[in-house]
mmCIF file of C-alpha atoms and ligand atoms in Angstrom:
data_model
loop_
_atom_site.group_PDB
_atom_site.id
_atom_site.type_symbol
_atom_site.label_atom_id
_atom_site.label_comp_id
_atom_site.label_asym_id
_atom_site.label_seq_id
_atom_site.Cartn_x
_atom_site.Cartn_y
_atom_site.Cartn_z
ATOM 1 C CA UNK A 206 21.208 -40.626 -35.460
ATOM 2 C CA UNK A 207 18.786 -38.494 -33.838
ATOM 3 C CA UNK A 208 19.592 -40.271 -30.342
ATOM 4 C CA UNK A 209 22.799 -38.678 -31.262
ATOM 5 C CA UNK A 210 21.591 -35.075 -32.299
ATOM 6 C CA UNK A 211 19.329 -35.199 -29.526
ATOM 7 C CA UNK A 212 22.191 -35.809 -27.070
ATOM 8 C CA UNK A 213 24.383 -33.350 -28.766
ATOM 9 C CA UNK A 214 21.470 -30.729 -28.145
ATOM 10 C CA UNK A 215 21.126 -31.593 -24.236
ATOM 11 C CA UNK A 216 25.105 -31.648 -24.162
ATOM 12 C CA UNK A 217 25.541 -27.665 -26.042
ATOM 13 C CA UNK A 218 22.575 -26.875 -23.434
ATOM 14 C CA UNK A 219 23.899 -28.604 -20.435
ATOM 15 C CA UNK A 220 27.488 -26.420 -20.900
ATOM 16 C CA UNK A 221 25.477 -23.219 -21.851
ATOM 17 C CA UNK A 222 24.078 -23.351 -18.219
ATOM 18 C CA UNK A 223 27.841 -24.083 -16.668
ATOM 19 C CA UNK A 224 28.145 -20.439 -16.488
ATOM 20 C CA UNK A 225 25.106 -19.450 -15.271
ATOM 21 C CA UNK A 226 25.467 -22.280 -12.479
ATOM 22 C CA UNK A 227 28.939 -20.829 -11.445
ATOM 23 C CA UNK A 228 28.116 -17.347 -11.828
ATOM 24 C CA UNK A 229 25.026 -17.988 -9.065
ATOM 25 C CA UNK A 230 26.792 -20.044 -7.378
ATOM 26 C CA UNK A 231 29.356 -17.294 -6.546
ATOM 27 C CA UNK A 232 26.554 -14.539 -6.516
ATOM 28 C CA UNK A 233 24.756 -16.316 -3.430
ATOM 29 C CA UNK A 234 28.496 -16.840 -1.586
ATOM 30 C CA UNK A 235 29.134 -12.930 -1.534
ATOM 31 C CA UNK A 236 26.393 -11.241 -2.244
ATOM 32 C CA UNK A 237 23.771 -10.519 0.388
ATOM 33 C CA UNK A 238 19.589 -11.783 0.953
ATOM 34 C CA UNK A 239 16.923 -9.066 1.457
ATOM 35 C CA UNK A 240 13.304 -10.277 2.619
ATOM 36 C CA UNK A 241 11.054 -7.728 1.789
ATOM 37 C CA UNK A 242 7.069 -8.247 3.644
ATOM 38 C CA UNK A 243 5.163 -5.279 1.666
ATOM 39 C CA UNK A 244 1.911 -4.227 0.272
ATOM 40 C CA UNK A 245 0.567 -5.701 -2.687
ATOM 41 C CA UNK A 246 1.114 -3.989 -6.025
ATOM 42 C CA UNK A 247 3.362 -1.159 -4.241
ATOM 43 C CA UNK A 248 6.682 -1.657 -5.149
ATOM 44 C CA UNK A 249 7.616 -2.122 -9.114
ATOM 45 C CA UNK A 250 9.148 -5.394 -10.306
ATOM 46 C CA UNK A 251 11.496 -3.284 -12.157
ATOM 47 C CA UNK A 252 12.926 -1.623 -8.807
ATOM 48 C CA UNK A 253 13.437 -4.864 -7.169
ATOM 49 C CA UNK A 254 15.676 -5.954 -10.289
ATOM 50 C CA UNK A 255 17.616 -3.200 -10.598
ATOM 51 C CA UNK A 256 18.355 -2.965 -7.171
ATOM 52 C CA UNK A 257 19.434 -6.553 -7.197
ATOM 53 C CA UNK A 258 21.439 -6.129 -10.451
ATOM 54 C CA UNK A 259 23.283 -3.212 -8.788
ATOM 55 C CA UNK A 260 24.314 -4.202 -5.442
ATOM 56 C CA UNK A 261 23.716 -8.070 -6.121
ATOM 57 C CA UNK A 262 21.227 -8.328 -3.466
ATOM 58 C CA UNK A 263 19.007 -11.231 -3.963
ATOM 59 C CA UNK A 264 15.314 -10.290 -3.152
ATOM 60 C CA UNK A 265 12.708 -11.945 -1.908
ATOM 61 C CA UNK A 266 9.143 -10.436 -1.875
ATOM 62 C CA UNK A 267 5.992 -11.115 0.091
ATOM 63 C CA UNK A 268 2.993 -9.665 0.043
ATOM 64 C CA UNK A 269 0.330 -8.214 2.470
ATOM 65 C CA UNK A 270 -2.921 -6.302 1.772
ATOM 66 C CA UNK A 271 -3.278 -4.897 5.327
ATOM 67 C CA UNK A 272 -1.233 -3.939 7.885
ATOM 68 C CA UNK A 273 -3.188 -6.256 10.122
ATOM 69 C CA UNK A 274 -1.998 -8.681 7.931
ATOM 70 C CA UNK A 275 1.390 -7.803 7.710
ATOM 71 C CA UNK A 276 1.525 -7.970 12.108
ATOM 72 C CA UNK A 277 0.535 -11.153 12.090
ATOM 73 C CA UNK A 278 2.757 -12.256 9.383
ATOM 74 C CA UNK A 279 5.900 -10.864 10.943
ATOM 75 C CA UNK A 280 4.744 -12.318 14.066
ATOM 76 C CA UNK A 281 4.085 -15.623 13.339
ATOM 77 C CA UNK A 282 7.825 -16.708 13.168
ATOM 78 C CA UNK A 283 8.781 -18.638 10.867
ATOM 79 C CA UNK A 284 9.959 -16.214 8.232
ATOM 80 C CA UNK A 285 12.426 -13.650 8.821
ATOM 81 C CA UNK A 286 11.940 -10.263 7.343
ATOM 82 C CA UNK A 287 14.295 -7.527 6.885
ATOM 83 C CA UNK A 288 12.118 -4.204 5.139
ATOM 84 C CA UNK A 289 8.313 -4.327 6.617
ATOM 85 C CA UNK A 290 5.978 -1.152 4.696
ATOM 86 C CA UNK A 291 3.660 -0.158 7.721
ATOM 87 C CA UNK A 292 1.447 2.717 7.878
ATOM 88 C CA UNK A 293 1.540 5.686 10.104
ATOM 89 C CA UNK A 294 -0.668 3.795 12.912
ATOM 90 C CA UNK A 295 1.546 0.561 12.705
ATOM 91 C CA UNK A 296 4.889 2.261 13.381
ATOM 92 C CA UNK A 297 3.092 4.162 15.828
ATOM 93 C CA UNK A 298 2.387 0.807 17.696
ATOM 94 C CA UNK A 299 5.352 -0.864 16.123
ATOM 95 C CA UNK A 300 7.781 2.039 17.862
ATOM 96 C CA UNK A 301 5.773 2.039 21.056
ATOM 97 C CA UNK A 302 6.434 -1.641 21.497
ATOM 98 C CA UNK A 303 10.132 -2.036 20.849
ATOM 99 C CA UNK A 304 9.992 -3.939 17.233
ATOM 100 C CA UNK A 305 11.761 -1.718 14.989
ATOM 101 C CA UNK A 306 15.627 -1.424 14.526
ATOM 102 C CA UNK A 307 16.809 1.934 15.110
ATOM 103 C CA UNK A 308 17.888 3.337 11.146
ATOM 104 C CA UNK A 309 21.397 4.253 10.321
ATOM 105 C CA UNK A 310 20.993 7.784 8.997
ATOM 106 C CA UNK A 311 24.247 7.499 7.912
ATOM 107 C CA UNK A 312 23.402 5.121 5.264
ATOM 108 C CA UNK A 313 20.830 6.979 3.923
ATOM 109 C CA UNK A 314 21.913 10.204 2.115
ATOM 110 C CA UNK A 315 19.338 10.137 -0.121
ATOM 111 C CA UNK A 316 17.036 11.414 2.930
ATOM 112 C CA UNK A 317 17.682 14.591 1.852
ATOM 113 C CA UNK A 318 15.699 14.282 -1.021
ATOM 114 C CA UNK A 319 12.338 13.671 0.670
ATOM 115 C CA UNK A 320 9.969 16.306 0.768
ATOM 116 C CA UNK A 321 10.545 18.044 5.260
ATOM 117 C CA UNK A 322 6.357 17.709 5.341
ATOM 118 C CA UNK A 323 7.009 13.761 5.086
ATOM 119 C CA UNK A 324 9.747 13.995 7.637
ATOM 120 C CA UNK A 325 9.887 13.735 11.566
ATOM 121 C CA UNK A 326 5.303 13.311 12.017
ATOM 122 C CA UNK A 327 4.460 12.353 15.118
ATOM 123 C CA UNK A 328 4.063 8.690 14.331
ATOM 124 C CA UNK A 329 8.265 8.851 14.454
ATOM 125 C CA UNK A 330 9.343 12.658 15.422
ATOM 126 C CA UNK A 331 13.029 11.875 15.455
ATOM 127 C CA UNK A 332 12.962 9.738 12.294
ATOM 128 C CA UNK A 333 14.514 7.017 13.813
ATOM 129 C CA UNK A 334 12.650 3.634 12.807
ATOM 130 C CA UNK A 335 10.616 5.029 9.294
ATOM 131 C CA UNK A 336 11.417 6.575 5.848
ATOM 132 C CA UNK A 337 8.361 7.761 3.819
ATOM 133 C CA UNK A 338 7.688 5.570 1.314
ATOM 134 C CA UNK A 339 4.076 6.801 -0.269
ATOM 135 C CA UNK A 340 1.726 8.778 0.957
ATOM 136 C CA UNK A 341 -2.214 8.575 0.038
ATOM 137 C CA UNK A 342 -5.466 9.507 0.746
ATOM 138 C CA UNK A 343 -8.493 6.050 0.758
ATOM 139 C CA UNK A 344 -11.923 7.970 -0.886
ATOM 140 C CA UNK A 345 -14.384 7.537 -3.647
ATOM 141 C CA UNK A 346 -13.596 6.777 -7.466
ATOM 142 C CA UNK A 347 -16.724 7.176 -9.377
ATOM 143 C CA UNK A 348 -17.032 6.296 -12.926
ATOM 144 C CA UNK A 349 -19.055 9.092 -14.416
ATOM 145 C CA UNK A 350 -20.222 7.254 -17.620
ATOM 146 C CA UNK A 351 -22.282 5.149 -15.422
ATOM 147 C CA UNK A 352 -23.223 7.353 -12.407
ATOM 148 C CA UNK A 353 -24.721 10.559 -13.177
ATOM 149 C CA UNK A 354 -25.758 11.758 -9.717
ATOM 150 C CA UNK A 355 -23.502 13.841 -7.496
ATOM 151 C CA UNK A 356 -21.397 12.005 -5.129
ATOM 152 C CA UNK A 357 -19.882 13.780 -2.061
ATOM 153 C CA UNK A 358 -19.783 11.621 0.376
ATOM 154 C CA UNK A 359 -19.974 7.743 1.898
ATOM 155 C CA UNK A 360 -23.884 7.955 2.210
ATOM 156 C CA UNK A 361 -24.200 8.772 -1.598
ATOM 157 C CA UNK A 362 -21.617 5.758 -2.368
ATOM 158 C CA UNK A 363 -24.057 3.332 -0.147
ATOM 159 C CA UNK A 364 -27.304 3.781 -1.083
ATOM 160 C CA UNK A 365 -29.800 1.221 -2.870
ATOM 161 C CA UNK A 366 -28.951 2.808 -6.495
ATOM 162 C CA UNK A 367 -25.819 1.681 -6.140
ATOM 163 C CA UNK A 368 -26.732 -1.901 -5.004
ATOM 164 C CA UNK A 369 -24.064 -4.455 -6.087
ATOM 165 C CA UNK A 370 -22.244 -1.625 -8.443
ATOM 166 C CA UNK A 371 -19.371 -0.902 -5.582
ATOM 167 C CA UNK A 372 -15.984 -1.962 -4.803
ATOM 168 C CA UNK A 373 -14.411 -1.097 -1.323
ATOM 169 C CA UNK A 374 -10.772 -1.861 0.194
ATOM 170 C CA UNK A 375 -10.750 -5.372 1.922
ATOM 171 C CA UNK A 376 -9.689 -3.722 5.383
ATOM 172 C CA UNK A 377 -11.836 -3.864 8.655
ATOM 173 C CA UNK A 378 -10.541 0.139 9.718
ATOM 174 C CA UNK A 379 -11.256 1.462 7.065
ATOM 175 C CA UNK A 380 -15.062 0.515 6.260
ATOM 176 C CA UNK A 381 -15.424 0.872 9.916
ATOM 177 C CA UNK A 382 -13.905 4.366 9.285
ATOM 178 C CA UNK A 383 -16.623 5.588 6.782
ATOM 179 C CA UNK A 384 -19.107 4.927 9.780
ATOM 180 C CA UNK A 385 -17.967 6.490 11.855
ATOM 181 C CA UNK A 386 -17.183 10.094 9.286
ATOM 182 C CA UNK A 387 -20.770 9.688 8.721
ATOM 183 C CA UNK A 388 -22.148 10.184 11.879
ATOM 184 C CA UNK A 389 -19.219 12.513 12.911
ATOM 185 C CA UNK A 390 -17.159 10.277 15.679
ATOM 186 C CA UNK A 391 -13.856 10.866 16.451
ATOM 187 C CA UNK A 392 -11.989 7.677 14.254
ATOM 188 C CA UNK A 393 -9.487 7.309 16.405
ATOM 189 C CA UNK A 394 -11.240 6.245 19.639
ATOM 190 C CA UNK A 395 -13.176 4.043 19.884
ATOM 191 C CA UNK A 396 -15.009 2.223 22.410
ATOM 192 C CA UNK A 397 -18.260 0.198 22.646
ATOM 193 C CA UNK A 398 -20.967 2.942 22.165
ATOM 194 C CA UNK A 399 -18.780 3.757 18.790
ATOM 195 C CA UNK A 400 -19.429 0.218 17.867
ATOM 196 C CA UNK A 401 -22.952 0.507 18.837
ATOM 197 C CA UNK A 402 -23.843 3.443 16.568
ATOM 198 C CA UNK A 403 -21.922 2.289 14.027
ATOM 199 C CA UNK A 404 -23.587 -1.286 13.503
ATOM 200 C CA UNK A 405 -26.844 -0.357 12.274
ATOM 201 C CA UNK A 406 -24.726 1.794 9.437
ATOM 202 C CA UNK A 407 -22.726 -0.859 8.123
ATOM 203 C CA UNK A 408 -25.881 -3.512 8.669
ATOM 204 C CA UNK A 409 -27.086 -1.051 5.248
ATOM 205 C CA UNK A 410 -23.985 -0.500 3.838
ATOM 206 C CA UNK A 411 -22.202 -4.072 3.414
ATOM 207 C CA UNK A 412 -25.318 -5.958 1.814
ATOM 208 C CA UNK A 413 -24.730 -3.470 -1.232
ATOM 209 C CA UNK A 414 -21.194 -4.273 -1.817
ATOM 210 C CA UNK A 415 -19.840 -6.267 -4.768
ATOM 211 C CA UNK A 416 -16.503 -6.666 -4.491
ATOM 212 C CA UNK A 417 -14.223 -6.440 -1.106
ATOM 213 C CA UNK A 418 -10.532 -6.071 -3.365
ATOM 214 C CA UNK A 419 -7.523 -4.345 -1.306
ATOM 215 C CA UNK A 420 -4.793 -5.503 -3.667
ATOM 216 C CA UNK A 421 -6.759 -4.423 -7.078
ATOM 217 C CA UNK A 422 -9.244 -2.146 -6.385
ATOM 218 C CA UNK A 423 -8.779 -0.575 -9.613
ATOM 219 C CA UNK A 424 -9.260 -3.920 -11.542
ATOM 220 C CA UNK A 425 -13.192 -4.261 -10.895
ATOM 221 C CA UNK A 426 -13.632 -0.033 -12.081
ATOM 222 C CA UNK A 427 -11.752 -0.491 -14.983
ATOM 223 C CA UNK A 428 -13.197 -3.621 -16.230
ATOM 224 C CA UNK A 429 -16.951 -2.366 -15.458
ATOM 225 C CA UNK A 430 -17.480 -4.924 -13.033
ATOM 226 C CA UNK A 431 -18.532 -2.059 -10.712
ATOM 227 C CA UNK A 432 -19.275 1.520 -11.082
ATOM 228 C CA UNK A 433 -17.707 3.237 -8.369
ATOM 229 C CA UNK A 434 -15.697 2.800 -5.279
ATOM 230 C CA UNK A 435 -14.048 3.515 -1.593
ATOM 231 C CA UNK A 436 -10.514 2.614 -2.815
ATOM 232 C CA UNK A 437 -6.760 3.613 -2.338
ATOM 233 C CA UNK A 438 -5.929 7.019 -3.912
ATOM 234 C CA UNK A 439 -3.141 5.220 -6.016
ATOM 235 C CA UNK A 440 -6.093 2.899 -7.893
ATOM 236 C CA UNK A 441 -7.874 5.769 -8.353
ATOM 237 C CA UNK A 442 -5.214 7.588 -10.177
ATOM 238 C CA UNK A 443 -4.417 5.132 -12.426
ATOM 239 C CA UNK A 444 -7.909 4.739 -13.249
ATOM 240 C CA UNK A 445 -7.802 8.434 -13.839
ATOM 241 C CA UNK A 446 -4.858 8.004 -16.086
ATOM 242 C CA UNK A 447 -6.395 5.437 -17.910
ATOM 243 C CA UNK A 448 -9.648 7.576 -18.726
ATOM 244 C CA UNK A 449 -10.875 10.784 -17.038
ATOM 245 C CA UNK A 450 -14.249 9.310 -16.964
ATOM 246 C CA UNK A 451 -13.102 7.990 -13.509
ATOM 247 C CA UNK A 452 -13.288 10.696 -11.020
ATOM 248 C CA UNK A 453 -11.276 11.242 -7.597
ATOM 249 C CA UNK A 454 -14.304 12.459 -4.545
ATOM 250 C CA UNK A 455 -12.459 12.623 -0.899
ATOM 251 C CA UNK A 456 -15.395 12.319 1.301
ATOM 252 C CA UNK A 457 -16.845 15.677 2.080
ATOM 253 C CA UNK A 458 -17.499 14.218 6.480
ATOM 254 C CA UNK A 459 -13.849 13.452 6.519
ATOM 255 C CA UNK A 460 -11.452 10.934 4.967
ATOM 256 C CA UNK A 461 -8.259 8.789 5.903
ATOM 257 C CA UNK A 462 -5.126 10.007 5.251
ATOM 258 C CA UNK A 463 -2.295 7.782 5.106
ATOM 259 C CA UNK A 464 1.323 7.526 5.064
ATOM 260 C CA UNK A 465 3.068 4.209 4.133
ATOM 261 C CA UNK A 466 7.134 3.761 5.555
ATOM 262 C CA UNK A 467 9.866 1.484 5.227
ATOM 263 C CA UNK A 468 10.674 0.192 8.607
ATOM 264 C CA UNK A 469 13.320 -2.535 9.947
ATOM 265 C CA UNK A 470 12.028 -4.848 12.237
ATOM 266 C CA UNK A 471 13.502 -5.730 15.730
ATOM 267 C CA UNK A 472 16.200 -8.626 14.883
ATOM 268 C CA UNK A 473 16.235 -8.310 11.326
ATOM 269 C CA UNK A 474 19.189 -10.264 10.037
ATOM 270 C CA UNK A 475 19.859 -8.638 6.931
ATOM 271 C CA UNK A 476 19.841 -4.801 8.289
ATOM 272 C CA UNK A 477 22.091 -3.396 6.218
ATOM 273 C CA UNK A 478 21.122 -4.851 2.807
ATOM 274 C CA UNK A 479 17.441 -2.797 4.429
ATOM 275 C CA UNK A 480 19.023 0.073 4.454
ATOM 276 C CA UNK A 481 20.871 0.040 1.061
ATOM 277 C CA UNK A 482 17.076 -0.883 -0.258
ATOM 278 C CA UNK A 483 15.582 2.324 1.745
ATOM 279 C CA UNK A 484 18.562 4.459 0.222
ATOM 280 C CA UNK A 485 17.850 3.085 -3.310
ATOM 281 C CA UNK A 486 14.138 3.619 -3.297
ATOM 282 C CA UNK A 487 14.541 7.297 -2.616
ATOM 283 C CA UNK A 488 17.113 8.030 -5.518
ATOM 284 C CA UNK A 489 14.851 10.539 -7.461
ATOM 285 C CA UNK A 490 15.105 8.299 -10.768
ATOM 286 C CA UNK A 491 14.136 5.314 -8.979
ATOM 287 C CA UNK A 492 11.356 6.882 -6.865
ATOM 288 C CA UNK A 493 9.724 8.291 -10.661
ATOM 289 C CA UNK A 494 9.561 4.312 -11.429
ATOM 290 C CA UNK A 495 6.942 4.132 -8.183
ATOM 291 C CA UNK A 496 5.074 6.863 -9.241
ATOM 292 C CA UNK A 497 4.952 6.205 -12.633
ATOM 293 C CA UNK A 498 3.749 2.642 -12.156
ATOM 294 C CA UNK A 499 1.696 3.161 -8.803
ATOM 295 C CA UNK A 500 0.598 7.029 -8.678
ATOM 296 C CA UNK A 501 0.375 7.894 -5.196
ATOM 297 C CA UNK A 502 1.363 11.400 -3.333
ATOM 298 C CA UNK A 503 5.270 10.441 -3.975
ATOM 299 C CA UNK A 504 6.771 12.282 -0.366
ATOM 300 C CA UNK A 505 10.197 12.342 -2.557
ATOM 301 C CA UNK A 506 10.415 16.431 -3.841
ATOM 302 C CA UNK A 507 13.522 15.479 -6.089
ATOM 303 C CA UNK A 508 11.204 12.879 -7.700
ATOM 304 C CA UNK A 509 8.276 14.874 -8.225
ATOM 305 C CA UNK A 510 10.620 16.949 -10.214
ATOM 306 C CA UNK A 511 10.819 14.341 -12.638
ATOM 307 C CA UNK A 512 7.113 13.708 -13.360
ATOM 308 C CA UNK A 513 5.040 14.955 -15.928
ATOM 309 C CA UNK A 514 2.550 18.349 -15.052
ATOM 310 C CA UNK A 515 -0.156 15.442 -15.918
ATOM 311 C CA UNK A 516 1.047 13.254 -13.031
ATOM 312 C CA UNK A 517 1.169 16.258 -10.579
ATOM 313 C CA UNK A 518 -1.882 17.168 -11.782
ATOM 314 C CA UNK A 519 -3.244 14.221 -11.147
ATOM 315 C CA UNK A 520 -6.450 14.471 -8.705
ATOM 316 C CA UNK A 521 -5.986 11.471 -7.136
ATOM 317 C CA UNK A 522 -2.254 11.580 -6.489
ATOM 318 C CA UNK A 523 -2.479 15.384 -5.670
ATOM 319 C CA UNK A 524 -5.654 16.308 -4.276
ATOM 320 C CA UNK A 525 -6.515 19.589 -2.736
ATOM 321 C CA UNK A 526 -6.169 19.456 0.949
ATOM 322 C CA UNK A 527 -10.063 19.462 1.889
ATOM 323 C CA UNK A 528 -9.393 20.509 5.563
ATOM 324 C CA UNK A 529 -11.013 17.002 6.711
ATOM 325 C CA UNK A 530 -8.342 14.603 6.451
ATOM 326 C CA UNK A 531 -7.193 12.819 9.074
ATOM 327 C CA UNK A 532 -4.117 10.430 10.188
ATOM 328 C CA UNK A 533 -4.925 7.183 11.939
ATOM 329 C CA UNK A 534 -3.816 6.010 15.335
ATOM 330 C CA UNK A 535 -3.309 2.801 16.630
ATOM 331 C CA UNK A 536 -6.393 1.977 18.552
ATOM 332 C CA UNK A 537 -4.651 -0.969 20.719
ATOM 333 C CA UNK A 538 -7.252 -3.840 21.476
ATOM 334 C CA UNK A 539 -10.012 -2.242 19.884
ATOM 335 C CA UNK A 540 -9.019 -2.707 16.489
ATOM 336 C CA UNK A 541 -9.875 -7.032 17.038
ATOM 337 C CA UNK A 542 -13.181 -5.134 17.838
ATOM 338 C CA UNK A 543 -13.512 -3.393 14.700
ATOM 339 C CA UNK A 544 -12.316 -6.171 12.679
ATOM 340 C CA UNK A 545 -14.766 -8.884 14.428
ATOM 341 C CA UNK A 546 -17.616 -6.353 13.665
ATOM 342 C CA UNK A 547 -17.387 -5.952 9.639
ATOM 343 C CA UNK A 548 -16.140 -9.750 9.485
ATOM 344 C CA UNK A 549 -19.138 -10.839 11.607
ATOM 345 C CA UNK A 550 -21.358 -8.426 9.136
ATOM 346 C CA UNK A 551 -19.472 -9.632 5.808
ATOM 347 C CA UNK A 552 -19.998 -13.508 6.723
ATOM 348 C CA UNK A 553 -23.674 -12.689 7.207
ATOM 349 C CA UNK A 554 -24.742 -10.453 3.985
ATOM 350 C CA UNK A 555 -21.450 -12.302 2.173
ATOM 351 C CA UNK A 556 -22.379 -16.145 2.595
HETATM 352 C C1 N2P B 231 -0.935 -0.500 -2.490
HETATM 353 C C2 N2P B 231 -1.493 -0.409 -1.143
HETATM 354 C C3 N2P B 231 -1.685 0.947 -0.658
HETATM 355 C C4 N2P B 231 -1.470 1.025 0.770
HETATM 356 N N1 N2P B 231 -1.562 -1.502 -3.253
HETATM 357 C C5 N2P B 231 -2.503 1.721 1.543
HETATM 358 N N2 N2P B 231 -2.004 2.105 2.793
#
């Protein structure tokens, strides 16, 4: 008898999933493939399935926590991506060397909702291979229950006090970066006497860092593994949001400013499912969903319409222009130099 329940049970389920089997089955014969390579916590789950329930668009999402990463992921082969989410100094280099797909403006209406100071920098003046996608600023998050001295800049983050209390971004540039604001070089060239001067810096400042985190950053602040930070404006912001005890500081010497894009690279076989993604993204509704969830300097003005005077108010996702921050360029072969240097210094202070 309960042979024969048990049968009946796997029989009712087996036809239950008939549906579902033919329904896919004619989903993945006419509806299209999207492989998205992006940033780590950066685009909601929720966008990604209500794209795909709209247009039928099946997604599939990898990660990346650096846009060093990402090259060498879209490089290696194998893998064949469709939507890439560089930085202003990747599609600099990415544009320079031939490996993006030239956009059709024509699919994207919703271009017109972007805020014109987003539009046409000099990393893509025509707008050809990029849409904004966020924008951000990488500087200190300090958690004010727990540090009660005045932080301004890098060399108040890295000092003894703070020994084993800090968590930075996991990306060579941008420690490298902090260097070099602090002794006032240019960050965008550099050469071997930049390395030079910079060495002895990060020789003090690595040894007092606890956790190296460029997908989370936010994680290790808000669980009081650390007390303060060189993160991502967005973690910051939510860690604002969460309590105001975290504060936003952009580093007084100077401080990276980024812009992240959606770009198409060279070959992509699934170009115009990209560009029905890039068109979705910047519907104002849908764009609120980014902000809401990751609350970064959204470059969409019709979405910032739709926030609350709390998000826009926001230090961290709106801070005051402090007259010292600064795009990044693609510095060509010296960025393996760069990277070699805080890896060689991480492996040694970091066993
Ligand atoms: C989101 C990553 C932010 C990108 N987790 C920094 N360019």
């Amino acid at each position: 008898m309960i042979k024969t329940i048990r049968q009946f049970i796997f029989l009712l389920a087996a036809l239950s999933l008939v549906p579902l089997f033919l329904s896919g089955c004619h989903k993945s014969q006419s509806a299209g493939q999207l492989n998205l390579l992006a940033w780590s916590e950066y685009i909601p789950q929720e966008v990604i399935d209500g794209f795909t329930q709209e247009t039928g668009i099946k997604v599939s999402y990898a990660t990346y926590s650096s846009n060093e990463e990402m090259l060498s992921k879209l490089l290696a082969g194998g893998t064949q991506y469709d939507l890439i989410q560089p930085s202003e100094y990747t599609v600099e280099a990415l544009v320079r060397d031939h490996k993006l797909e030239q956009i059709a403006k024509d699919q994207l209406p919703n271009l017109a909702n972007m805020d014109p100071a987003f539009l046409h920098l000099a990393y893509d003046p025509d707008q050809q291979y990029s849409i904004p996608y966020m924008a951000g600023t990488v500087g200190i998050c300090v958690n004010t229950d727990k540090i009660k001295t005045p932080i301004h800049d890098y060399s108040d983050v890295f000092t003894p006090a703070h020994n084993q209390r800090i968590v930075v971004v996991n990306d060579s540039r941008e420690i490298a970066t902090w260097a070099m604001e602090d002794l006032g070089l240019d960050i965008n060239h550099v050469n071997a006497d930049t390395l030079q001067k910079i060495t002895p810096v990060l020789t003090q400042w690595i040894p007092l860092i606890k956790v190296f985190d460029s997908d989370s950053p936010k994680t290790s602040l808000l669980n009081g593994d650390v007390d303060l930070g060189v993160v991502y404006s967005g973690d910051a912001a939510y860690c604002y949001e969460q309590d105001h005890k975290f504060q936003y500081v952009l580093p007084a010497k100077g401080a990276h400013r980024f812009v992240d894009n959606l770009c198409i690279p060279l070959g992509a076989t699934h170009k115009h499912e990209a560009e029905l993604f890039m068109n979705y993204i910047m519907r104002p509704e849908v764009s609120k969903i980014i902000s809401d969830k990751f609350p970064y300097t959204n470059p969409n003005a019709a979405a910032r319409k739709l926030l609350t005077p709390e998000q826009l108010e926001n230090p961290a996702s709106y801070p005051k222009d402090t007259g010292h921050l600064e795009i990044f360029h693609d510095l060509g072969a010296e960025s393996g130099e760069i990277d070699k240097l805080v890896t060689d210094l991480r492996a040694k202070f970091h066993a």
